[in-house]
Amino acid sequence: MTTPADRLEQPRIRVAIVDDEALVRSGFTLILGAADDIEVVVTSDGVGALAAIRAADPQVVLLDIRMPDVDGLHILSKLLEAPQPPVVAMLTTFAADEYIADALRRGASGFILKDTEPQHLGAMVRALAGGAVVLSPKVTKAVVESFLDTVDTGAPELVRRLTDRERDIVVLIADGLSNADIGVRLHVSMGTVKDSVSAIFAKLNVSTRVQAALIAERAGLLRADLP
């Protein structure tokens, strides 16, 4: 059993928060700072975000999708150009934000509503750091349609390329599990899961876990519709 002392000895997840509103930055910092295993290493508005993030080297970036001075999508693209980019999840106020689909195509690892319940925020950051997909339930169905309606995926045909094991894995990806969690669930090594995820990406012609999950949903591979 992991004790509080054990958690304190483990490396903390380093997080950056980018939002044009100081109140949002301070609120998220306060919530995440209460967790023993998470450290907010930098907060910034859009103007100074790129320099601040590169200096702080966080693992996870929570990035406002709409900012008046600097486009959040531009920052996302620049961050993902790095040799070892951070995991980036977009922050949004609107359940049907028209920019979310574009963010997913550019490589965002998910999106979080700014009014997410505080008790859920830490779990979302941990999931992102572990390589999992994070999609706020309130906007998932709208995003699925917005993303896939602009991409001619041929989802059923693509999914038929997957082996039975790869189908199991893409379902677990859509459920938000990290590679480590998938390995435990399927009783295989994390290296095997990583290799399978790479094969899934190639067969589905995608570059992110979110995109793979959305194609699986469109193909009817998931056990139930996303909430």
Short mmCIF file of C-alpha atoms in Angstrom, two decimals:
data_model
loop_
_atom_site.label_atom_id
_atom_site.label_comp_id
_atom_site.label_asym_id
_atom_site.label_seq_id
_atom_site.Cartn_x
_atom_site.Cartn_y
_atom_site.Cartn_z
CA MET A 1 0.00 0.00 0.00
CA THR A 2 1.27 3.46 -0.90
CA THR A 3 1.52 5.72 2.14
CA PRO A 4 1.50 9.56 2.22
CA ALA A 5 5.25 9.42 2.94
CA ASP A 6 5.80 7.28 -0.18
CA ARG A 7 3.87 9.76 -2.31
CA LEU A 8 5.99 12.63 -1.04
CA GLU A 9 9.16 10.75 -2.08
CA GLN A 10 7.92 10.21 -5.64
CA PRO A 11 8.71 12.84 -8.29
CA ARG A 12 5.93 15.35 -8.61
CA ILE A 13 4.10 15.95 -11.86
CA ARG A 14 5.24 19.33 -13.13
CA VAL A 15 2.38 21.43 -14.49
CA ALA A 16 2.13 24.73 -16.36
CA ILE A 17 -1.10 26.72 -16.47
CA VAL A 18 -1.67 29.20 -19.30
CA ASP A 19 -4.73 31.44 -19.23
CA ASP A 20 -5.33 35.10 -19.87
CA GLU A 21 -7.38 35.41 -16.65
CA ALA A 22 -5.37 35.69 -13.43
CA LEU A 23 -8.31 34.32 -11.45
CA VAL A 24 -8.32 31.10 -13.46
CA ARG A 25 -4.56 30.69 -13.07
CA SER A 26 -4.68 31.23 -9.33
CA GLY A 27 -7.70 28.97 -8.88
CA PHE A 28 -6.14 26.06 -10.75
CA THR A 29 -2.84 26.60 -8.93
CA LEU A 30 -4.58 26.49 -5.56
CA ILE A 31 -6.48 23.29 -6.42
CA LEU A 32 -3.52 21.42 -7.91
CA GLY A 33 -1.09 22.70 -5.28
CA ALA A 34 -3.09 20.87 -2.62
CA ALA A 35 -2.05 17.52 -4.15
CA ASP A 36 1.12 15.90 -2.80
CA ASP A 37 2.15 14.56 -6.20
CA ILE A 38 1.54 17.64 -8.37
CA GLU A 39 3.56 20.86 -8.57
CA VAL A 40 2.54 23.93 -10.57
CA VAL A 41 5.92 25.12 -11.81
CA VAL A 42 4.75 28.09 -13.87
CA THR A 43 1.67 30.12 -14.71
CA SER A 44 1.43 32.61 -17.54
CA ASP A 45 -0.84 34.57 -19.79
CA GLY A 46 -0.63 33.90 -23.51
CA VAL A 47 2.00 36.55 -24.27
CA GLY A 48 4.77 35.06 -22.16
CA ALA A 49 3.67 31.44 -22.33
CA LEU A 50 6.19 29.90 -24.74
CA ALA A 51 9.26 31.32 -23.02
CA ALA A 52 7.91 30.51 -19.56
CA ILE A 53 7.05 26.91 -20.45
CA ARG A 54 10.37 26.25 -22.16
CA ALA A 55 12.22 27.57 -19.09
CA ALA A 56 10.14 25.58 -16.57
CA ASP A 57 10.05 22.32 -18.58
CA PRO A 58 6.69 20.97 -17.31
CA GLN A 59 5.33 17.51 -18.11
CA VAL A 60 1.75 18.73 -18.48
CA VAL A 61 0.44 22.04 -19.85
CA LEU A 62 -3.12 23.22 -19.29
CA LEU A 63 -3.61 25.75 -22.07
CA ASP A 64 -6.49 28.17 -22.62
CA ILE A 65 -7.84 27.63 -26.11
CA ARG A 66 -9.10 31.23 -26.49
CA MET A 67 -6.97 34.20 -25.46
CA PRO A 68 -7.23 37.79 -26.70
CA ASP A 69 -3.54 38.51 -27.31
CA VAL A 70 -2.09 35.15 -28.40
CA ASP A 71 -3.91 32.26 -30.06
CA GLY A 72 -3.89 29.15 -27.85
CA LEU A 73 -3.79 26.96 -30.96
CA HIS A 74 -0.59 28.70 -32.08
CA ILE A 75 1.02 28.04 -28.70
CA LEU A 76 -0.09 24.40 -28.89
CA SER A 77 1.56 23.91 -32.28
CA LYS A 78 4.79 25.55 -31.14
CA LEU A 79 4.96 23.43 -27.97
CA LEU A 80 4.47 20.20 -29.90
CA GLU A 81 7.36 21.04 -32.23
CA ALA A 82 9.82 20.35 -29.39
CA PRO A 83 11.86 17.10 -29.52
CA GLN A 84 10.29 16.07 -26.19
CA PRO A 85 7.08 18.07 -26.00
CA PRO A 86 4.90 18.29 -22.91
CA VAL A 87 1.44 16.79 -22.83
CA VAL A 88 -1.04 19.58 -23.60
CA ALA A 89 -4.71 19.69 -22.67
CA MET A 90 -6.85 22.61 -23.75
CA LEU A 91 -8.91 24.65 -21.29
CA THR A 92 -12.27 25.90 -22.53
CA THR A 93 -15.33 27.65 -21.13
CA PHE A 94 -17.74 26.48 -23.81
CA ALA A 95 -19.15 22.97 -24.10
CA ALA A 96 -19.27 23.22 -27.91
CA ASP A 97 -16.14 25.28 -28.54
CA GLU A 98 -15.54 25.39 -32.30
CA TYR A 99 -11.76 25.40 -31.77
CA ILE A 100 -11.59 22.05 -29.95
CA ALA A 101 -11.63 19.93 -33.10
CA ASP A 102 -8.74 21.98 -34.51
CA ALA A 103 -6.80 21.51 -31.27
CA LEU A 104 -7.28 17.74 -31.45
CA ARG A 105 -6.07 17.65 -35.04
CA ARG A 106 -2.97 19.58 -34.00
CA GLY A 107 -2.14 17.04 -31.30
CA ALA A 108 -3.80 18.14 -28.05
CA SER A 109 -4.18 15.26 -25.60
CA GLY A 110 -7.63 16.32 -24.48
CA PHE A 111 -9.68 19.18 -23.16
CA ILE A 112 -10.95 20.31 -19.78
CA LEU A 113 -13.84 22.62 -19.01
CA LYS A 114 -12.87 25.49 -16.74
CA ASP A 115 -15.80 24.71 -14.46
CA THR A 116 -14.63 21.13 -13.89
CA GLU A 117 -15.28 20.00 -10.32
CA PRO A 118 -12.12 20.72 -8.27
CA GLN A 119 -11.92 17.16 -6.95
CA HIS A 120 -11.58 15.85 -10.51
CA LEU A 121 -8.78 18.14 -11.66
CA GLY A 122 -5.91 16.32 -9.99
CA ALA A 123 -7.02 12.99 -11.44
CA MET A 124 -7.14 14.54 -14.91
CA VAL A 125 -3.57 15.83 -14.58
CA ARG A 126 -2.37 12.42 -13.39
CA ALA A 127 -4.09 10.77 -16.34
CA LEU A 128 -2.47 13.19 -18.78
CA ALA A 129 0.97 12.62 -17.25
CA GLY A 130 0.43 8.87 -17.60
CA GLY A 131 -0.35 9.17 -21.29
CA ALA A 132 -4.11 8.85 -21.03
CA VAL A 133 -6.84 10.67 -22.91
CA VAL A 134 -8.76 13.34 -20.97
CA LEU A 135 -12.09 14.45 -22.43
CA SER A 136 -14.56 16.38 -20.29
CA PRO A 137 -17.82 14.39 -20.60
CA LYS A 138 -20.06 17.43 -21.20
CA VAL A 139 -18.44 18.19 -24.51
CA THR A 140 -17.30 14.79 -25.75
CA LYS A 141 -20.21 14.04 -28.10
CA ALA A 142 -20.05 17.49 -29.69
CA VAL A 143 -16.32 17.15 -30.21
CA VAL A 144 -16.64 13.68 -31.71
CA GLU A 145 -19.01 15.05 -34.35
CA SER A 146 -17.03 18.25 -34.94
CA PHE A 147 -13.73 16.44 -35.30
CA LEU A 148 -14.88 13.52 -37.41
CA ASP A 149 -17.24 15.47 -39.67
CA THR A 150 -14.22 17.39 -40.99
CA VAL A 151 -12.05 14.31 -41.52
CA ASP A 152 -12.96 11.59 -44.01
CA THR A 153 -11.70 8.77 -41.81
CA GLY A 154 -13.48 5.72 -43.26
CA ALA A 155 -13.55 4.65 -39.60
CA PRO A 156 -15.07 1.15 -39.96
CA GLU A 157 -12.58 0.21 -42.66
CA LEU A 158 -9.66 1.53 -40.61
CA VAL A 159 -10.75 -0.31 -37.48
CA ARG A 160 -11.00 -3.59 -39.40
CA ARG A 161 -7.22 -3.38 -39.86
CA LEU A 162 -6.70 -3.85 -36.11
CA THR A 163 -6.02 -7.18 -34.47
CA ASP A 164 -8.26 -8.34 -31.62
CA ARG A 165 -5.64 -7.27 -29.07
CA GLU A 166 -5.27 -3.84 -30.73
CA ARG A 167 -9.05 -3.39 -30.59
CA ASP A 168 -8.97 -4.17 -26.88
CA ILE A 169 -6.24 -1.58 -26.41
CA VAL A 170 -7.95 1.19 -28.37
CA VAL A 171 -11.11 0.67 -26.28
CA LEU A 172 -9.05 1.06 -23.12
CA ILE A 173 -7.39 4.17 -24.59
CA ALA A 174 -10.86 5.62 -25.10
CA ASP A 175 -11.67 4.74 -21.49
CA GLY A 176 -8.80 7.03 -20.45
CA LEU A 177 -6.27 4.39 -19.35
CA SER A 178 -2.54 5.02 -19.54
CA ASN A 179 -0.12 2.51 -21.08
CA ALA A 180 0.80 1.25 -17.62
CA ASP A 181 -2.85 0.75 -16.67
CA ILE A 182 -3.57 -1.02 -19.96
CA GLY A 183 -0.64 -3.36 -19.33
CA VAL A 184 -2.01 -4.26 -15.91
CA ARG A 185 -5.52 -4.77 -17.28
CA LEU A 186 -4.37 -7.04 -20.13
CA HIS A 187 -1.51 -8.71 -18.21
CA VAL A 188 1.18 -7.62 -20.68
CA SER A 189 4.29 -5.47 -20.34
CA MET A 190 4.19 -1.71 -20.86
CA GLY A 191 6.64 -2.18 -23.74
CA THR A 192 4.16 -4.46 -25.46
CA VAL A 193 1.43 -1.86 -24.99
CA LYS A 194 3.66 0.88 -26.42
CA ASP A 195 4.39 -1.22 -29.49
CA SER A 196 0.69 -1.95 -29.94
CA VAL A 197 -0.24 1.73 -29.60
CA SER A 198 2.29 2.62 -32.29
CA ALA A 199 0.78 -0.03 -34.56
CA ILE A 200 -2.73 1.28 -33.86
CA PHE A 201 -1.69 4.82 -34.78
CA ALA A 202 -0.18 3.60 -38.06
CA LYS A 203 -3.21 1.51 -39.01
CA LEU A 204 -5.71 4.24 -38.12
CA ASN A 205 -3.55 6.95 -39.73
CA VAL A 206 -3.59 9.11 -36.57
CA SER A 207 -0.93 10.70 -34.38
CA THR A 208 -2.62 10.97 -30.97
CA ARG A 209 -4.57 8.83 -28.54
CA VAL A 210 -7.52 11.22 -28.71
CA GLN A 211 -7.79 10.80 -32.48
CA ALA A 212 -7.62 7.01 -32.14
CA ALA A 213 -10.36 7.06 -29.51
CA LEU A 214 -12.63 9.24 -31.64
CA ILE A 215 -12.24 7.00 -34.69
CA ALA A 216 -13.01 3.97 -32.53
CA GLU A 217 -16.18 5.71 -31.35
CA ARG A 218 -17.28 6.56 -34.89
CA ALA A 219 -16.67 2.94 -35.96
CA GLY A 220 -18.90 1.67 -33.17
CA LEU A 221 -16.01 -0.13 -31.48
CA LEU A 222 -16.69 1.23 -28.02
CA ARG A 223 -19.01 -0.63 -25.72
CA ALA A 224 -21.29 2.38 -25.32
CA ASP A 225 -21.62 5.93 -26.57
CA LEU A 226 -19.40 8.42 -24.83
CA PRO A 227 -21.33 10.48 -22.25
#
